Tab-separated table of C-alpha atoms in Angstrom:
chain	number	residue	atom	x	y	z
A	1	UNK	CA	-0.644	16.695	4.602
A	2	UNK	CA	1.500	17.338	7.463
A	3	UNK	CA	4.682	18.075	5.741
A	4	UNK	CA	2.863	20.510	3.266
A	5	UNK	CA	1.129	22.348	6.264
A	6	UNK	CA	4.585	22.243	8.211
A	7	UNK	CA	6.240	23.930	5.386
A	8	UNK	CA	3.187	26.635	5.046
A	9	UNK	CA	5.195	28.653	7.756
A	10	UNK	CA	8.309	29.457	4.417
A	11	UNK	CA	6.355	31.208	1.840
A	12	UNK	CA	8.113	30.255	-0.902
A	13	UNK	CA	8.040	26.439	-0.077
A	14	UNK	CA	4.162	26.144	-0.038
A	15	UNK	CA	4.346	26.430	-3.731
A	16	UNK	CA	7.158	24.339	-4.354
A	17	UNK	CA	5.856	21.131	-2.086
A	18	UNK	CA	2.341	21.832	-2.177
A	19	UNK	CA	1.638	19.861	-5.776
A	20	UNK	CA	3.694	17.199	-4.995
A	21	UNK	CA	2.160	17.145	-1.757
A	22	UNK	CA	-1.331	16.795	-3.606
A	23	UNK	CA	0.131	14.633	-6.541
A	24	UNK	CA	1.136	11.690	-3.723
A	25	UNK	CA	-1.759	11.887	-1.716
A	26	UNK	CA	-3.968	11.311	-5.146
A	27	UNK	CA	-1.244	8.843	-6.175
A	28	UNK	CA	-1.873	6.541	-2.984
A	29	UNK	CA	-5.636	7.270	-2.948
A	30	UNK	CA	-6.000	6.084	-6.877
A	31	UNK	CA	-4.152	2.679	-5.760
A	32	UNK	CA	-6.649	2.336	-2.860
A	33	UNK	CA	-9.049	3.156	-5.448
A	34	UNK	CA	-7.906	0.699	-8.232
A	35	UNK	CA	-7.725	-1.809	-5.344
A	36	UNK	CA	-11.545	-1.336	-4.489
A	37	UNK	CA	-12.260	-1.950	-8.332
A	38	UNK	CA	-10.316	-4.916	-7.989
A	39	UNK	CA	-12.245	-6.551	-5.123
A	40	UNK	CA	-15.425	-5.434	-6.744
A	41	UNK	CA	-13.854	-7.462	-9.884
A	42	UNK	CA	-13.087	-10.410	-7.855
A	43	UNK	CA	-16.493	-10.428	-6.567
A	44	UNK	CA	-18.257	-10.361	-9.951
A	45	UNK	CA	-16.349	-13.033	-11.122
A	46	UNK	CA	-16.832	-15.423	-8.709
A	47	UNK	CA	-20.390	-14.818	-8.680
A	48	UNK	CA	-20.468	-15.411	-12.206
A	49	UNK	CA	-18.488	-18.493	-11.622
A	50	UNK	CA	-21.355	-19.423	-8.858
A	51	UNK	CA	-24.796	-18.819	-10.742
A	52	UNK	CA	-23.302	-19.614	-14.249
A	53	UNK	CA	-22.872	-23.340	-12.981
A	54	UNK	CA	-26.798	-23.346	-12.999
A	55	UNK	CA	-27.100	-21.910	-16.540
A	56	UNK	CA	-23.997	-23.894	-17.818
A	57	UNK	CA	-22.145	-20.512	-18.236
A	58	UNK	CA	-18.539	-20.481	-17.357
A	59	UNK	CA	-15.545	-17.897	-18.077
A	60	UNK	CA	-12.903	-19.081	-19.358
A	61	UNK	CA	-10.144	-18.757	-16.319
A	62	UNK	CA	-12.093	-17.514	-13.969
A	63	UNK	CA	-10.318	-18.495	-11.378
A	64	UNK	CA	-6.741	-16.955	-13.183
A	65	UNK	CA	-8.331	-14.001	-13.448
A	66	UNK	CA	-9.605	-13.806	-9.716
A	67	UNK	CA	-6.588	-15.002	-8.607
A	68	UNK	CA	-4.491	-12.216	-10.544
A	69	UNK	CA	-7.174	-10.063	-9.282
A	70	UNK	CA	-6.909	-10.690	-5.453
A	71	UNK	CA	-3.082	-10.136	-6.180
A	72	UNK	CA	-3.699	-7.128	-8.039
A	73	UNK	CA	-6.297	-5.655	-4.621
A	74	UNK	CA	-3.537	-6.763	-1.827
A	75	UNK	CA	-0.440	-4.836	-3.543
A	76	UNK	CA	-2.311	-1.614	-5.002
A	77	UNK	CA	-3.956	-1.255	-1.173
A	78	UNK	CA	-0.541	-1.215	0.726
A	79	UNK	CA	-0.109	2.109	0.315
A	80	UNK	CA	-3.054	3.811	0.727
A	81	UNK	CA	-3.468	1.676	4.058
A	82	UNK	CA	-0.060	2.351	5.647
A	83	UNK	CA	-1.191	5.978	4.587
A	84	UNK	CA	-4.151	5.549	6.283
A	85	UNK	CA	-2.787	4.114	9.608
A	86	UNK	CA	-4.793	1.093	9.000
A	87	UNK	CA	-1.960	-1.166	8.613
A	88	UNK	CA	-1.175	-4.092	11.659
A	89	UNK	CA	1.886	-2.301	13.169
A	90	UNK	CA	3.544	-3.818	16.207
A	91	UNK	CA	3.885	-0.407	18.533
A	92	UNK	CA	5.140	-2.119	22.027
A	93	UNK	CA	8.296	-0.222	21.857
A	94	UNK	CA	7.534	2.806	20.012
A	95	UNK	CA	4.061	3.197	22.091
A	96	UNK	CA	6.779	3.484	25.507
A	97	UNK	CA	9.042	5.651	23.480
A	98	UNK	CA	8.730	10.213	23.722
A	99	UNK	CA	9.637	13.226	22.065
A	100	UNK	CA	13.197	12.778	20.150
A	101	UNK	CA	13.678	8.844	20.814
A	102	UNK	CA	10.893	8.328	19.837
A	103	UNK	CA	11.107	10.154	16.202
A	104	UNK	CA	14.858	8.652	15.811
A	105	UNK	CA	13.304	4.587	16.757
A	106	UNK	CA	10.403	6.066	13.985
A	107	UNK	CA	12.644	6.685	11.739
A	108	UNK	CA	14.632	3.316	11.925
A	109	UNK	CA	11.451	1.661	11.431
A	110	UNK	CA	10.696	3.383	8.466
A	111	UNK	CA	14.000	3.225	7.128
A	112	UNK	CA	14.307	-0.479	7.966
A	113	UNK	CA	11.119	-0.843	6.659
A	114	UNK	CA	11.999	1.224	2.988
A	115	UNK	CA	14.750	-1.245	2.864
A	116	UNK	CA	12.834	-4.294	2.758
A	117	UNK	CA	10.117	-2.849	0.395
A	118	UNK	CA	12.716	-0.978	-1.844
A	119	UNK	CA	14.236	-4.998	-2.593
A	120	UNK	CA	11.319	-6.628	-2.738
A	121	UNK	CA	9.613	-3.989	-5.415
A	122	UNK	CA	13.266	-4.446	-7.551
A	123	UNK	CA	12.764	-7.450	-8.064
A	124	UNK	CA	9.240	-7.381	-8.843
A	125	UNK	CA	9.701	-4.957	-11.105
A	126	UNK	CA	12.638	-6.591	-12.657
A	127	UNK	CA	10.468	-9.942	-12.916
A	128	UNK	CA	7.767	-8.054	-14.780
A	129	UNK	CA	9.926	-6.812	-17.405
A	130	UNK	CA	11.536	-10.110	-17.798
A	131	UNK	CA	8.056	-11.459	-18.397
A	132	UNK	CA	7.387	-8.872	-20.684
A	133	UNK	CA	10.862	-9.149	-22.847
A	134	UNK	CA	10.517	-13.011	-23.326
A	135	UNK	CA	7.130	-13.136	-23.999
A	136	UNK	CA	5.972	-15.233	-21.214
A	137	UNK	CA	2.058	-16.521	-21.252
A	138	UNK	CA	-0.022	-17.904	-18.261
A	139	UNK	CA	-0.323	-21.686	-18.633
A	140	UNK	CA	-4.154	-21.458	-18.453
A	141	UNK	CA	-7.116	-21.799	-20.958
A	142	UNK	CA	-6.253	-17.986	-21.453
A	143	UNK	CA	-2.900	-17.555	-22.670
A	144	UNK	CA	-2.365	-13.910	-21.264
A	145	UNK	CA	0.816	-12.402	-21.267
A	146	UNK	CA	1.628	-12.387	-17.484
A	147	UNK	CA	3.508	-8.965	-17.029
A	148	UNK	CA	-0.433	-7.769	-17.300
A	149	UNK	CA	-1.744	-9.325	-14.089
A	150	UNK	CA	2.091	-8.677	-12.627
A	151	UNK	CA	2.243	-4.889	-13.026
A	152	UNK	CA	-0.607	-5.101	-10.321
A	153	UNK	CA	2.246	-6.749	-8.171
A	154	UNK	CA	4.973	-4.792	-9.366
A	155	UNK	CA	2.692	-1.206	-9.137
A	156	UNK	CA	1.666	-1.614	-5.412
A	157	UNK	CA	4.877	-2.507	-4.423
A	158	UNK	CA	6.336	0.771	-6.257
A	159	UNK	CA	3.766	2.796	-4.425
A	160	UNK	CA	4.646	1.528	-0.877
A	161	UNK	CA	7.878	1.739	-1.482
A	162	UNK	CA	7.433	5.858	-2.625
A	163	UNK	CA	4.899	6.388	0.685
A	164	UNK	CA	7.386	4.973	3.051
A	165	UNK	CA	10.127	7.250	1.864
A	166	UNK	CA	7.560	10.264	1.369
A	167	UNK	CA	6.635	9.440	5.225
A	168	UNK	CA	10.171	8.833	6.189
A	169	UNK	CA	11.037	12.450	5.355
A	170	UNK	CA	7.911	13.697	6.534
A	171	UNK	CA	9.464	12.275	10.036
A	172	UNK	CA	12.634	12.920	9.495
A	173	UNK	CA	11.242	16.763	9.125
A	174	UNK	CA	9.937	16.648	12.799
A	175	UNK	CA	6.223	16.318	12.062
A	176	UNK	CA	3.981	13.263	13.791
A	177	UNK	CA	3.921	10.468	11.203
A	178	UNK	CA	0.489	9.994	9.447
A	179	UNK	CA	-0.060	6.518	10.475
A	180	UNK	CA	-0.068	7.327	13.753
A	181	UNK	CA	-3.780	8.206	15.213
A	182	UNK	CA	-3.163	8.396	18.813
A	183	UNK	CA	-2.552	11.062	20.987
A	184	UNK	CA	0.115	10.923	23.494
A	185	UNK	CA	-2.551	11.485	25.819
A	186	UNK	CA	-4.416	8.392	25.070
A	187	UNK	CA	-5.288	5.917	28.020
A	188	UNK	CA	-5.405	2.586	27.974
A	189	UNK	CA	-9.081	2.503	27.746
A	190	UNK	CA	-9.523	4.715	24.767
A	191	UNK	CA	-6.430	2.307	23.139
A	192	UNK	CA	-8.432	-0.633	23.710
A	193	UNK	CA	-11.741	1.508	22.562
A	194	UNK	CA	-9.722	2.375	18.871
A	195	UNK	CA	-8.133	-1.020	18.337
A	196	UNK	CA	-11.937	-2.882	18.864
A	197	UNK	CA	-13.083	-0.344	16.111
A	198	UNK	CA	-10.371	-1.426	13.920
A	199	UNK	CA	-7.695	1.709	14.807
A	200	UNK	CA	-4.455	0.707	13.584
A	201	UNK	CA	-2.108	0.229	16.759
């Protein structure tokens, strides 16, 4: 949001940045989305699991399929909650840091963190597709092709990986990054205040 509203100031630009600008933002809310329908899925099964014991009903796998679920919720979320500012950061340096340290130690951190992310989702990615190209099955009563429940895995991990660089060159731009709620004003009190309401830090 900030990068599009930075850019409002060129004319021109508004219209070139402004969809993608809309296009990420929908693609990291529809993960966070996905991830709720996920939960909700894990949630159903094992209630299923719970009450069908008293009417000898059972699924098949259930607990593949919740596990493959609750894999599926963690990676899809990522984005949408480093988007958010929801995600545990560890601010002790970057919290004492101002004005153009402070974006240049942001944007090591973001860069470091891209890094990481960027190997972590090749690979992922890369074991999907093997998974896919030989065929490979869960060992379960359910003999599911595993690059299904993977591309969960593999998906999040993409979609972190493209909101860390989208914020990276929001920061690199010179606007505040969007995971960061507090003002530079804030005193310790109202820190304490957002963290005990569960205000990423």
């Amino acid at each position: 949001m900030r990068m599009g509203a930075g850019l409002a100031e060129h004319g021109d630009d508004v219209t070139a940045v402004g969809p993608v600008r809309r296009v990420l933002d929908l693609l990291y809310l529809g993960a966070g989305y996905a991830a709720g329908v996920f939960l909700f899925a894990i949630f159903a099964i094992m209630m299923v699991m719970s009450i069908g014991r008293q009417f000898a009903l059972n699924i098949p796998a259930g607990d593949d399929f919740a596990s493959w679920c609750m894999a599926a919720m963690a990676f899809l979320g990522l984005a949408h909650t480093f988007k958010r500012g929801e995600m545990i950061r560890v601010g002790l340096l970057l919290e004492r840091l101002h004005g153009r340290s402070k974006q240049v130690a942001e944007i090591v951190a973001l860069g470091i963190a891209t890094a990481f992310v960027l190997y972590f989702t090749r690979h992922a990615v890369q074991m999907t597709y093997d998974s896919w190209r030989f065929n490979d099955v869960a060992q379960g009563v359910v003999a599911l092709p595993l690059w299904i429940p993977q591309l969960g895995f593999a998906g999040g991990l993409a979609i972190l990986s493209i909101a860390l660089i989208d914020e990276m060159v929001s920061v690199v731009g010179g606007n505040r990054p969007s995971y960061e709620k507090s003002s530079p004003d804030e005193t310790p009190d109202e820190f304490i205040e957002r963290i005990s309401q569960g205000g990423g830090g």
